[in-house]
PDB file of C-alpha atoms in Angstrom:
ATOM      1  CA  VAL A 247       0.000   0.000   0.000  1.00  0.00           C
ATOM      2  CA  GLN A 248       1.407   3.342  -1.033  1.00  0.00           C
ATOM      3  CA  ALA A 249       0.687   6.359   1.092  1.00  0.00           C
ATOM      4  CA  SER A 250       0.065   9.672  -0.558  1.00  0.00           C
ATOM      5  CA  PRO A 251       1.916  12.711   0.755  1.00  0.00           C
ATOM      6  CA  PRO A 252      -0.044  15.225   2.794  1.00  0.00           C
ATOM      7  CA  LYS A 253      -1.390  18.186   0.904  1.00  0.00           C
ATOM      8  CA  VAL A 254       0.487  21.380   1.612  1.00  0.00           C
ATOM      9  CA  GLU A 255      -1.946  24.157   2.284  1.00  0.00           C
ATOM     10  CA  LYS A 256      -0.701  27.382   0.727  1.00  0.00           C
ATOM     11  CA  LYS A 257      -1.468  30.448   2.762  1.00  0.00           C
ATOM     12  CA  GLU A 258      -2.863  33.364   0.855  1.00  0.00           C
ATOM     13  CA  MET A 259      -0.339  36.150   0.485  1.00  0.00           C
ATOM     14  CA  LYS A 260      -1.658  39.558   1.488  1.00  0.00           C
ATOM     15  CA  THR A 261       0.139  42.860   1.184  1.00  0.00           C
ATOM     16  CA  TRP A 262      -0.368  46.410   2.331  1.00  0.00           C
ATOM     17  CA  THR A 263      -0.437  49.513   0.173  1.00  0.00           C
ATOM     18  CA  GLY A 264       2.149  52.255   0.572  1.00  0.00           C
ATOM     19  CA  ASN A 265      -0.345  54.318   2.587  1.00  0.00           C
ATOM     20  CA  GLN A 266      -1.048  51.384   4.888  1.00  0.00           C
ATOM     21  CA  VAL A 267       2.682  50.935   5.495  1.00  0.00           C
ATOM     22  CA  LYS A 268       2.944  54.643   6.375  1.00  0.00           C
ATOM     23  CA  GLU A 269       0.016  54.246   8.790  1.00  0.00           C
ATOM     24  CA  PHE A 270       1.733  51.257  10.407  1.00  0.00           C
ATOM     25  CA  PHE A 271       4.942  53.269  10.879  1.00  0.00           C
ATOM     26  CA  LYS A 272       2.967  56.104  12.488  1.00  0.00           C
ATOM     27  CA  THR A 273       1.607  53.561  14.960  1.00  0.00           C
ATOM     28  CA  VAL A 274       5.033  52.158  15.908  1.00  0.00           C
ATOM     29  CA  GLU A 275       6.710  55.579  16.111  1.00  0.00           C
ATOM     30  CA  GLY A 276       8.505  55.794  19.447  1.00  0.00           C
ATOM     31  CA  ASP A 277       7.860  52.110  20.201  1.00  0.00           C
ATOM     32  CA  ARG A 278      10.897  50.262  21.514  1.00  0.00           C
ATOM     33  CA  TRP A 279      10.620  47.891  18.524  1.00  0.00           C
ATOM     34  CA  GLU A 280      10.295  50.675  15.941  1.00  0.00           C
ATOM     35  CA  ALA A 281      13.708  49.887  14.395  1.00  0.00           C
ATOM     36  CA  VAL A 282      12.724  46.214  14.001  1.00  0.00           C
ATOM     37  CA  TYR A 283      10.029  47.257  11.557  1.00  0.00           C
ATOM     38  CA  TYR A 284      12.280  49.652   9.665  1.00  0.00           C
ATOM     39  CA  VAL A 285      14.720  46.776   9.135  1.00  0.00           C
ATOM     40  CA  ALA A 286      11.778  44.532   8.189  1.00  0.00           C
ATOM     41  CA  SER A 287      10.836  47.060   5.498  1.00  0.00           C
ATOM     42  CA  LEU A 288      14.046  45.992   3.710  1.00  0.00           C
ATOM     43  CA  GLY A 289      12.510  42.562   3.114  1.00  0.00           C
ATOM     44  CA  LEU A 290      14.461  40.568   5.696  1.00  0.00           C
ATOM     45  CA  ARG A 291      12.914  37.466   7.233  1.00  0.00           C
ATOM     46  CA  GLU A 292      11.899  37.549  10.895  1.00  0.00           C
ATOM     47  CA  GLY A 293      14.682  35.109  11.828  1.00  0.00           C
ATOM     48  CA  GLU A 294      17.256  37.242  10.011  1.00  0.00           C
ATOM     49  CA  ILE A 295      16.098  40.393  11.786  1.00  0.00           C
ATOM     50  CA  LEU A 296      16.161  38.848  15.243  1.00  0.00           C
ATOM     51  CA  ALA A 297      19.642  37.344  14.689  1.00  0.00           C
ATOM     52  CA  LEU A 298      21.237  40.606  13.501  1.00  0.00           C
ATOM     53  CA  ARG A 299      24.425  41.569  15.290  1.00  0.00           C
ATOM     54  CA  TRP A 300      25.850  45.065  15.478  1.00  0.00           C
ATOM     55  CA  ASP A 301      29.078  43.843  13.864  1.00  0.00           C
ATOM     56  CA  SER A 302      26.991  42.887  10.789  1.00  0.00           C
ATOM     57  CA  ILE A 303      25.909  46.492  10.317  1.00  0.00           C
ATOM     58  CA  ASP A 304      28.133  49.243   8.955  1.00  0.00           C
ATOM     59  CA  LEU A 305      26.132  52.347   9.847  1.00  0.00           C
ATOM     60  CA  ALA A 306      28.795  54.740   8.532  1.00  0.00           C
ATOM     61  CA  ASN A 307      28.623  53.249   5.030  1.00  0.00           C
ATOM     62  CA  GLY A 308      24.983  52.128   5.156  1.00  0.00           C
ATOM     63  CA  LYS A 309      25.585  48.398   4.655  1.00  0.00           C
ATOM     64  CA  LEU A 310      24.265  45.260   6.285  1.00  0.00           C
ATOM     65  CA  LYS A 311      26.195  42.021   5.793  1.00  0.00           C
ATOM     66  CA  GLY A 312      26.761  38.627   7.360  1.00  0.00           C
ATOM     67  CA  VAL A 313      23.146  37.782   8.034  1.00  0.00           C
ATOM     68  CA  LEU A 314      22.419  34.909  10.454  1.00  0.00           C
ATOM     69  CA  ALA A 315      19.032  33.410  11.258  1.00  0.00           C
ATOM     70  CA  VAL A 316      17.283  32.385  14.456  1.00  0.00           C
ATOM     71  CA  GLN A 317      14.359  30.088  14.963  1.00  0.00           C
ATOM     72  CA  PHE A 318      12.611  28.461  17.898  1.00  0.00           C
ATOM     73  CA  VAL A 319      13.213  24.703  18.036  1.00  0.00           C
ATOM     74  CA  GLN A 320      11.089  22.634  20.407  1.00  0.00           C
ATOM     75  CA  GLY A 321      13.248  21.263  23.210  1.00  0.00           C
ATOM     76  CA  LYS A 322      16.244  23.442  22.274  1.00  0.00           C
ATOM     77  CA  GLY A 323      14.871  26.976  22.471  1.00  0.00           C
ATOM     78  CA  LEU A 324      16.278  29.656  20.171  1.00  0.00           C
ATOM     79  CA  VAL A 325      18.777  28.253  17.683  1.00  0.00           C
ATOM     80  CA  PHE A 326      21.061  30.544  15.666  1.00  0.00           C
ATOM     81  CA  SER A 327      22.338  29.308  12.310  1.00  0.00           C
ATOM     82  CA  GLU A 328      23.466  30.245   8.845  1.00  0.00           C
ATOM     83  CA  PRO A 329      20.626  31.365   6.531  1.00  0.00           C
ATOM     84  CA  GLN A 330      18.676  28.798   4.495  1.00  0.00           C
ATOM     85  CA  SER A 331      20.169  29.549   1.107  1.00  0.00           C
ATOM     86  CA  ALA A 332      23.258  31.052  -0.492  1.00  0.00           C
ATOM     87  CA  LYS A 333      21.114  33.947  -1.775  1.00  0.00           C
ATOM     88  CA  SER A 334      20.211  34.770   1.821  1.00  0.00           C
ATOM     89  CA  LYS A 335      23.880  35.593   2.468  1.00  0.00           C
ATOM     90  CA  ARG A 336      23.550  38.995   0.885  1.00  0.00           C
ATOM     91  CA  ARG A 337      24.642  42.554   1.435  1.00  0.00           C
ATOM     92  CA  VAL A 338      21.855  45.044   1.886  1.00  0.00           C
ATOM     93  CA  ASP A 339      22.153  48.784   1.357  1.00  0.00           C
ATOM     94  CA  LEU A 340      20.590  50.673   4.234  1.00  0.00           C
ATOM     95  CA  PRO A 341      18.474  53.713   3.373  1.00  0.00           C
ATOM     96  CA  GLN A 342      18.955  56.767   5.579  1.00  0.00           C
ATOM     97  CA  TYR A 343      15.633  56.226   7.400  1.00  0.00           C
ATOM     98  CA  VAL A 344      16.809  52.760   8.505  1.00  0.00           C
ATOM     99  CA  ILE A 345      20.229  54.081   9.558  1.00  0.00           C
ATOM    100  CA  SER A 346      18.519  56.809  11.632  1.00  0.00           C
ATOM    101  CA  ALA A 347      16.198  54.282  13.284  1.00  0.00           C
ATOM    102  CA  LEU A 348      19.123  51.983  14.085  1.00  0.00           C
ATOM    103  CA  LEU A 349      21.213  54.815  15.556  1.00  0.00           C
ATOM    104  CA  LYS A 350      18.311  55.832  17.804  1.00  0.00           C
ATOM    105  CA  HIS A 351      17.780  52.193  18.778  1.00  0.00           C
ATOM    106  CA  LYS A 352      21.488  51.738  19.572  1.00  0.00           C
ATOM    107  CA  GLN A 353      21.446  54.759  21.910  1.00  0.00           C
ATOM    108  CA  LYS A 354      18.475  53.317  23.810  1.00  0.00           C
ATOM    109  CA  GLN A 355      20.150  49.902  23.998  1.00  0.00           C
ATOM    110  CA  GLU A 356      23.373  51.442  25.377  1.00  0.00           C
ATOM    111  CA  ILE A 357      21.324  52.947  28.208  1.00  0.00           C
ATOM    112  CA  LEU A 358      19.682  49.556  28.909  1.00  0.00           C
ATOM    113  CA  LYS A 359      23.132  47.920  29.068  1.00  0.00           C
ATOM    114  CA  THR A 360      23.997  50.043  32.098  1.00  0.00           C
ATOM    115  CA  SER A 361      21.026  48.610  34.017  1.00  0.00           C
ATOM    116  CA  GLU A 362      21.483  45.944  36.701  1.00  0.00           C
ATOM    117  CA  LYS A 363      18.783  43.958  34.879  1.00  0.00           C
ATOM    118  CA  TRP A 364      20.945  43.566  31.736  1.00  0.00           C
ATOM    119  CA  LYS A 365      21.872  39.858  31.704  1.00  0.00           C
ATOM    120  CA  PRO A 366      22.498  38.575  28.146  1.00  0.00           C
ATOM    121  CA  ASN A 367      22.283  34.825  27.669  1.00  0.00           C
ATOM    122  CA  PRO A 368      25.847  33.456  27.296  1.00  0.00           C
ATOM    123  CA  ASN A 369      24.480  30.748  24.945  1.00  0.00           C
ATOM    124  CA  GLN A 370      23.334  33.362  22.425  1.00  0.00           C
ATOM    125  CA  PRO A 371      25.446  35.502  20.091  1.00  0.00           C
ATOM    126  CA  ASP A 372      27.001  38.625  21.562  1.00  0.00           C
ATOM    127  CA  ASN A 373      26.097  42.006  20.273  1.00  0.00           C
ATOM    128  CA  LEU A 374      22.519  41.328  19.129  1.00  0.00           C
ATOM    129  CA  VAL A 375      20.824  44.381  17.647  1.00  0.00           C
ATOM    130  CA  PHE A 376      17.362  43.480  18.877  1.00  0.00           C
ATOM    131  CA  THR A 377      17.009  42.140  22.393  1.00  0.00           C
ATOM    132  CA  THR A 378      14.604  42.044  25.281  1.00  0.00           C
ATOM    133  CA  ASN A 379      15.006  44.689  27.982  1.00  0.00           C
ATOM    134  CA  ILE A 380      17.416  42.362  29.798  1.00  0.00           C
ATOM    135  CA  GLY A 381      19.649  41.683  26.805  1.00  0.00           C
ATOM    136  CA  THR A 382      18.425  38.258  25.704  1.00  0.00           C
ATOM    137  CA  ALA A 383      17.341  37.332  22.188  1.00  0.00           C
ATOM    138  CA  ILE A 384      13.750  38.054  21.213  1.00  0.00           C
ATOM    139  CA  SER A 385      11.654  35.013  20.431  1.00  0.00           C
ATOM    140  CA  PRO A 386      10.115  35.093  16.927  1.00  0.00           C
ATOM    141  CA  ARG A 387       6.783  34.305  18.602  1.00  0.00           C
ATOM    142  CA  ASN A 388       6.993  37.573  20.565  1.00  0.00           C
ATOM    143  CA  LEU A 389       7.779  39.554  17.412  1.00  0.00           C
ATOM    144  CA  ILE A 390       4.709  38.067  15.703  1.00  0.00           C
ATOM    145  CA  ARG A 391       2.550  38.885  18.737  1.00  0.00           C
ATOM    146  CA  HIS A 392       3.813  42.489  18.790  1.00  0.00           C
ATOM    147  CA  PHE A 393       3.275  42.858  15.035  1.00  0.00           C
ATOM    148  CA  LYS A 394      -0.327  41.635  15.311  1.00  0.00           C
ATOM    149  CA  THR A 395      -1.004  44.019  18.204  1.00  0.00           C
ATOM    150  CA  LYS A 396       0.398  47.021  16.331  1.00  0.00           C
ATOM    151  CA  THR A 397      -1.447  46.049  13.131  1.00  0.00           C
ATOM    152  CA  LYS A 398      -4.723  45.968  15.042  1.00  0.00           C
ATOM    153  CA  GLU A 399      -3.879  49.227  16.833  1.00  0.00           C
ATOM    154  CA  ALA A 400      -3.289  50.882  13.433  1.00  0.00           C
ATOM    155  CA  GLY A 401      -6.651  49.602  12.176  1.00  0.00           C
ATOM    156  CA  LEU A 402      -4.983  47.825   9.253  1.00  0.00           C
ATOM    157  CA  PRO A 403      -5.944  44.580   7.559  1.00  0.00           C
ATOM    158  CA  GLU A 404      -4.284  41.631   9.250  1.00  0.00           C
ATOM    159  CA  ILE A 405      -1.303  40.214   7.385  1.00  0.00           C
ATOM    160  CA  ARG A 406       1.351  37.733   8.444  1.00  0.00           C
ATOM    161  CA  PHE A 407       4.726  39.185   9.426  1.00  0.00           C
ATOM    162  CA  HIS A 408       6.197  37.277   6.484  1.00  0.00           C
ATOM    163  CA  ASP A 409       3.794  39.154   4.188  1.00  0.00           C
ATOM    164  CA  PHE A 410       5.621  42.348   5.169  1.00  0.00           C
ATOM    165  CA  ARG A 411       8.427  40.964   2.937  1.00  0.00           C
ATOM    166  CA  HIS A 412       5.941  40.552   0.116  1.00  0.00           C
ATOM    167  CA  THR A 413       4.691  44.086   0.727  1.00  0.00           C
ATOM    168  CA  THR A 414       8.258  45.342   0.235  1.00  0.00           C
ATOM    169  CA  ALA A 415       8.570  43.446  -3.049  1.00  0.00           C
ATOM    170  CA  THR A 416       5.152  44.608  -4.264  1.00  0.00           C
ATOM    171  CA  LEU A 417       5.886  48.259  -3.499  1.00  0.00           C
ATOM    172  CA  LEU A 418       9.266  48.031  -5.270  1.00  0.00           C
ATOM    173  CA  LEU A 419       7.634  46.548  -8.366  1.00  0.00           C
ATOM    174  CA  GLU A 420       4.917  49.216  -8.290  1.00  0.00           C
ATOM    175  CA  LYS A 421       7.725  51.801  -8.423  1.00  0.00           C
ATOM    176  CA  ASN A 422       9.011  50.068 -11.589  1.00  0.00           C
ATOM    177  CA  GLU A 423      12.076  48.619  -9.844  1.00  0.00           C
ATOM    178  CA  HIS A 424      13.501  45.721 -11.836  1.00  0.00           C
ATOM    179  CA  PRO A 425      12.272  42.345 -10.472  1.00  0.00           C
ATOM    180  CA  LEU A 426      15.889  41.229 -10.076  1.00  0.00           C
ATOM    181  CA  VAL A 427      16.545  44.144  -7.694  1.00  0.00           C
ATOM    182  CA  ALA A 428      13.581  43.093  -5.541  1.00  0.00           C
ATOM    183  CA  SER A 429      14.693  39.454  -5.693  1.00  0.00           C
ATOM    184  CA  CYS A 430      18.257  40.278  -4.604  1.00  0.00           C
ATOM    185  CA  LEU A 431      17.026  42.474  -1.766  1.00  0.00           C
ATOM    186  CA  LEU A 432      14.777  39.737  -0.422  1.00  0.00           C
ATOM    187  CA  GLY A 433      17.498  37.097  -0.755  1.00  0.00           C
TER     188      GLY A 433
END
């Protein structure tokens, strides 16, 4: 008897318009995770964003390189690894609005580091860009929860965090960017 493989249910991709993205950014303005979303607007995956290290970012020259990934693995917790594909190991040019958001975020993080509560997990990479208030890595589940909360707060249609990547690609194509540019950006 031959078993048939399970059917893979494809989730419907939804994207936001440019105005909806602007509305979302108004909602997260001043939020401690504001810079997360500015980096997400570059088309990075959630695991790539949460695994970013400061030594992967050249703020002076506006470049991001050396992307890692993080995911939650049952029984192991957060696991950091190389990205899924060779294309994911890309350099990304940082627009000025992302550089500004990251500089502001870094200043806030430097203040947090002086707190007695700052206790980074020695089993996680040093120098993470995005951390909890005590210096540990952020769980992808918590990012998704925050994203859903802010989406609802902004009164926007619900999309998956991963669809934010698709929104980036869609908006680039609407601006007549070459599909290869969008593809390279998204890795």
